Tab-separated table of C-alpha atoms and ligand atoms in Angstrom:
chain	number	residue	atom	x	y	z
O	1	UNK	CA	10.929	14.505	12.676
O	2	UNK	CA	11.458	11.921	9.920
O	3	UNK	CA	14.872	10.499	9.266
O	4	UNK	CA	14.733	8.586	5.980
O	5	UNK	CA	17.142	5.959	4.654
O	6	UNK	CA	16.806	4.550	1.132
O	7	UNK	CA	18.100	0.965	0.966
O	8	UNK	CA	18.226	-0.564	-2.492
O	9	UNK	CA	19.196	-3.618	-4.478
O	10	UNK	CA	19.495	-3.538	-8.249
O	11	UNK	CA	21.259	-5.423	-11.010
O	12	UNK	CA	22.559	-4.258	-14.345
O	13	UNK	CA	22.893	-6.498	-17.397
O	14	UNK	CA	20.272	-8.297	-19.442
O	15	UNK	CA	16.701	-8.109	-18.216
O	16	UNK	CA	13.163	-8.948	-19.358
O	17	UNK	CA	12.008	-6.926	-22.373
O	18	UNK	CA	14.543	-4.098	-21.851
O	19	UNK	CA	17.654	-5.901	-23.132
O	20	UNK	CA	21.040	-5.046	-21.618
O	21	UNK	CA	20.935	-2.050	-19.270
O	22	UNK	CA	23.842	-0.132	-17.725
O	23	UNK	CA	21.711	0.961	-14.794
O	24	UNK	CA	19.051	-1.286	-13.298
O	25	UNK	CA	15.476	-0.057	-12.848
O	26	UNK	CA	15.607	-0.126	-9.046
O	27	UNK	CA	18.821	1.950	-9.167
O	28	UNK	CA	17.079	4.515	-11.395
O	29	UNK	CA	14.136	4.678	-8.978
O	30	UNK	CA	16.489	4.954	-6.008
O	31	UNK	CA	18.210	7.986	-7.568
O	32	UNK	CA	14.853	9.673	-8.151
O	33	UNK	CA	13.807	9.055	-4.535
O	34	UNK	CA	17.117	10.410	-3.247
O	35	UNK	CA	16.675	13.519	-5.411
O	36	UNK	CA	13.211	14.130	-4.018
O	37	UNK	CA	13.841	13.300	-0.341
O	38	UNK	CA	17.493	14.264	0.068
O	39	UNK	CA	17.881	11.024	2.037
O	40	UNK	CA	21.103	8.988	2.183
O	41	UNK	CA	21.229	5.535	0.612
O	42	UNK	CA	22.645	2.113	1.362
O	43	UNK	CA	23.341	-0.420	-1.356
O	44	UNK	CA	22.228	-3.962	-0.566
O	45	UNK	CA	24.726	-6.051	-2.493
O	46	UNK	CA	26.004	-9.601	-2.537
O	47	UNK	CA	29.734	-10.263	-2.224
O	48	UNK	CA	29.524	-11.791	-5.734
O	49	UNK	CA	28.099	-10.451	-8.996
O	50	UNK	CA	24.977	-11.972	-10.499
O	51	UNK	CA	25.433	-13.120	-14.118
O	52	UNK	CA	24.707	-10.445	-16.738
O	53	UNK	CA	22.996	-13.179	-18.765
O	54	UNK	CA	19.302	-13.244	-17.821
O	55	UNK	CA	18.748	-16.999	-17.979
O	56	UNK	CA	21.834	-17.705	-15.859
O	57	UNK	CA	20.821	-15.067	-13.331
O	58	UNK	CA	17.285	-16.406	-13.250
O	59	UNK	CA	18.537	-19.894	-12.509
O	60	UNK	CA	20.912	-18.744	-9.765
O	61	UNK	CA	18.197	-16.601	-8.161
O	62	UNK	CA	15.692	-19.467	-8.334
O	63	UNK	CA	18.099	-21.773	-6.550
O	64	UNK	CA	18.830	-19.186	-3.851
O	65	UNK	CA	15.102	-18.670	-3.398
O	66	UNK	CA	14.307	-22.389	-3.232
O	67	UNK	CA	17.134	-22.941	-0.741
O	68	UNK	CA	16.074	-19.887	1.313
O	69	UNK	CA	19.684	-18.727	1.483
O	70	UNK	CA	20.900	-15.499	3.071
O	71	UNK	CA	23.797	-14.243	0.904
O	72	UNK	CA	26.381	-12.227	2.792
O	73	UNK	CA	26.188	-8.426	2.506
O	74	UNK	CA	29.075	-6.818	0.597
O	75	UNK	CA	28.918	-3.658	2.716
O	76	UNK	CA	28.602	-3.295	6.490
O	77	UNK	CA	24.998	-2.647	7.545
O	78	UNK	CA	24.164	1.055	7.899
O	79	UNK	CA	23.783	2.844	11.225
O	80	UNK	CA	20.042	2.633	11.844
O	81	UNK	CA	19.982	4.301	15.257
O	82	UNK	CA	18.423	7.547	13.989
O	83	UNK	CA	16.405	6.115	11.100
O	84	UNK	CA	12.612	6.386	11.401
O	85	UNK	CA	11.572	5.612	7.816
O	86	UNK	CA	13.167	2.969	5.628
O	87	UNK	CA	12.400	3.073	1.899
O	88	UNK	CA	13.236	-0.332	0.417
O	89	UNK	CA	13.792	-0.290	-3.362
O	90	UNK	CA	14.215	-3.657	-5.081
O	91	UNK	CA	13.222	-5.789	-8.083
O	92	UNK	CA	10.671	-8.557	-7.742
O	93	UNK	CA	12.594	-11.822	-8.092
O	94	UNK	CA	10.575	-15.007	-8.259
O	95	UNK	CA	7.498	-13.209	-6.859
O	96	UNK	CA	9.550	-12.332	-3.810
O	97	UNK	CA	12.496	-10.220	-2.664
O	98	UNK	CA	16.014	-11.075	-3.850
O	99	UNK	CA	17.358	-13.176	-0.974
O	100	UNK	CA	20.103	-10.702	-0.051
O	101	UNK	CA	17.359	-8.187	0.728
O	102	UNK	CA	16.210	-10.621	3.439
O	103	UNK	CA	19.794	-10.722	4.723
O	104	UNK	CA	19.651	-6.948	5.064
O	105	UNK	CA	16.208	-6.955	6.715
O	106	UNK	CA	17.268	-9.721	9.116
O	107	UNK	CA	20.321	-7.631	10.050
O	108	UNK	CA	18.287	-4.506	10.877
O	109	UNK	CA	15.210	-6.335	12.182
O	110	UNK	CA	15.744	-5.062	15.729
O	111	UNK	CA	14.947	-1.512	14.620
O	112	UNK	CA	11.540	0.087	14.938
O	113	UNK	CA	11.018	1.774	11.585
O	114	UNK	CA	8.306	2.478	9.066
O	115	UNK	CA	9.069	0.347	6.007
O	116	UNK	CA	8.004	1.371	2.492
O	117	UNK	CA	8.382	-1.355	-0.178
O	118	UNK	CA	9.161	0.221	-3.566
O	119	UNK	CA	9.282	-2.578	-6.108
O	120	UNK	CA	10.106	-2.825	-9.783
O	121	UNK	CA	8.745	-5.864	-11.587
O	122	UNK	CA	7.584	-7.134	-14.940
O	123	UNK	CA	4.207	-8.676	-14.139
O	124	UNK	CA	3.919	-9.818	-10.530
O	125	UNK	CA	3.683	-6.411	-8.851
O	126	UNK	CA	4.271	-6.364	-5.099
O	127	UNK	CA	3.127	-10.003	-4.761
O	128	UNK	CA	1.631	-9.266	-1.312
O	129	UNK	CA	5.026	-8.366	0.104
O	130	UNK	CA	3.517	-6.013	2.697
O	131	UNK	CA	1.721	-8.873	4.419
O	132	UNK	CA	4.746	-11.140	4.217
O	133	UNK	CA	7.090	-8.544	5.717
O	134	UNK	CA	4.768	-7.453	8.500
O	135	UNK	CA	4.308	-11.072	9.582
O	136	UNK	CA	8.026	-11.775	9.459
O	137	UNK	CA	9.409	-8.550	10.940
O	138	UNK	CA	7.331	-7.552	13.943
O	139	UNK	CA	9.322	-4.390	14.727
O	140	UNK	CA	8.649	-2.866	11.318
O	141	UNK	CA	5.504	-0.935	10.557
O	142	UNK	CA	5.066	-1.981	6.949
O	143	UNK	CA	3.352	0.708	4.892
O	144	UNK	CA	1.546	0.406	1.574
O	145	UNK	CA	4.082	-0.263	-1.162
O	146	UNK	CA	4.275	0.641	-4.806
O	147	UNK	CA	5.220	-1.425	-7.868
O	148	UNK	CA	6.435	0.057	-11.158
O	149	UNK	CA	7.211	-1.963	-14.285
O	150	UNK	CA	10.895	-2.050	-15.210
O	151	UNK	CA	10.019	-1.392	-18.848
O	152	UNK	CA	8.293	1.862	-17.842
O	153	UNK	CA	11.248	2.883	-15.667
O	154	UNK	CA	13.709	2.296	-18.490
O	155	UNK	CA	11.720	4.102	-21.220
O	156	UNK	CA	9.814	6.871	-19.407
O	157	UNK	CA	11.755	8.674	-16.693
O	158	UNK	CA	9.218	11.522	-16.514
O	159	UNK	CA	6.262	9.244	-15.824
O	160	UNK	CA	8.247	7.176	-13.320
O	161	UNK	CA	9.298	10.277	-11.413
O	162	UNK	CA	5.707	11.553	-11.290
O	163	UNK	CA	4.460	8.185	-9.991
O	164	UNK	CA	7.145	8.091	-7.310
O	165	UNK	CA	6.534	11.715	-6.350
O	166	UNK	CA	2.836	11.044	-5.784
O	167	UNK	CA	3.664	7.953	-3.728
O	168	UNK	CA	6.171	9.825	-1.549
O	169	UNK	CA	3.666	12.643	-1.010
O	170	UNK	CA	0.876	10.204	-0.127
O	171	UNK	CA	3.183	8.587	2.424
O	172	UNK	CA	4.149	12.030	3.803
O	173	UNK	CA	7.797	11.364	2.963
O	174	UNK	CA	7.920	14.634	1.010
O	175	UNK	CA	5.744	17.716	1.270
O	176	UNK	CA	2.759	18.231	-1.046
V	1	FMN	C1	16.263	-13.347	-11.376
V	1	FMN	C2	15.061	-12.560	-11.771
V	1	FMN	C3	13.802	-12.974	-11.390
V	1	FMN	C4	12.668	-12.207	-11.720
V	1	FMN	N1	11.426	-12.619	-11.292
V	1	FMN	C5	10.348	-11.842	-11.558
V	1	FMN	C6	9.048	-12.215	-11.102
V	1	FMN	O1	8.839	-13.250	-10.461
V	1	FMN	N2	8.001	-11.385	-11.379
V	1	FMN	C7	8.160	-10.216	-12.089
V	1	FMN	O2	7.187	-9.492	-12.285
V	1	FMN	N3	9.390	-9.843	-12.545
V	1	FMN	C8	10.472	-10.615	-12.295
V	1	FMN	N4	11.707	-10.241	-12.752
V	1	FMN	C9	11.826	-8.990	-13.522
V	1	FMN	C10	12.368	-7.850	-12.665
V	1	FMN	O3	11.654	-7.695	-11.447
V	1	FMN	C11	12.289	-6.526	-13.431
V	1	FMN	O4	12.900	-6.672	-14.690
V	1	FMN	C12	12.926	-5.370	-12.671
V	1	FMN	O5	12.568	-4.162	-13.303
V	1	FMN	C13	14.457	-5.490	-12.584
V	1	FMN	O6	14.987	-4.469	-11.777
V	1	FMN	P1	16.574	-4.130	-11.814
V	1	FMN	O7	16.852	-3.634	-13.215
V	1	FMN	O8	16.756	-3.031	-10.800
V	1	FMN	O9	17.321	-5.354	-11.453
V	1	FMN	C14	12.825	-11.009	-12.451
V	1	FMN	C15	14.114	-10.610	-12.875
V	1	FMN	C16	15.211	-11.373	-12.554
V	1	FMN	C17	16.576	-10.940	-13.022
């Protein structure tokens, strides 16, 4: 019996090509996945806000990435004791995960779960995240991920939902 948790990080504000958005692309994808799976969600969030200005955010994120920091989680980590399948929804930042997503994964790294990377990006795709995560987190069984462009998410909800539905079916997270 699968017990799914959807963990997500997203940021609103100015972003590449889409201008200023009220709801980030990963948050939109997370809501679609919740609708389709009925799973609960956990927001991966820093204790501080990232700048709405894209260049400022980019610079802050680059520094955090270069310094390999682990920003503190704003919310207590979720109860993972019953979770079998962890869907991780996040934006590609600097061809990697936002660093607070590593904080979250470090925190739950003792759990034996199937991990599904669901990434939004602008050009870099998944950037071989599956290999990186399976090397780093030995308890996770890292499954094939999916990457969807943020521009597509913001302008075409129907297509995004279809793409996610097919992915969830292929991973047996929802019924065909
Ligand atoms: C700080 C920062 C760094 C980014 N780095 C990359 C990158 O290296 N490769 C890429 O394809 N997209 C990159 N992007 C674009 C985002 O992955 C993309 O716009 C995504 O859809 C944003 O999701 P969100 O709206 O949920 O935050 C970056 C965006 C930000 C804000």
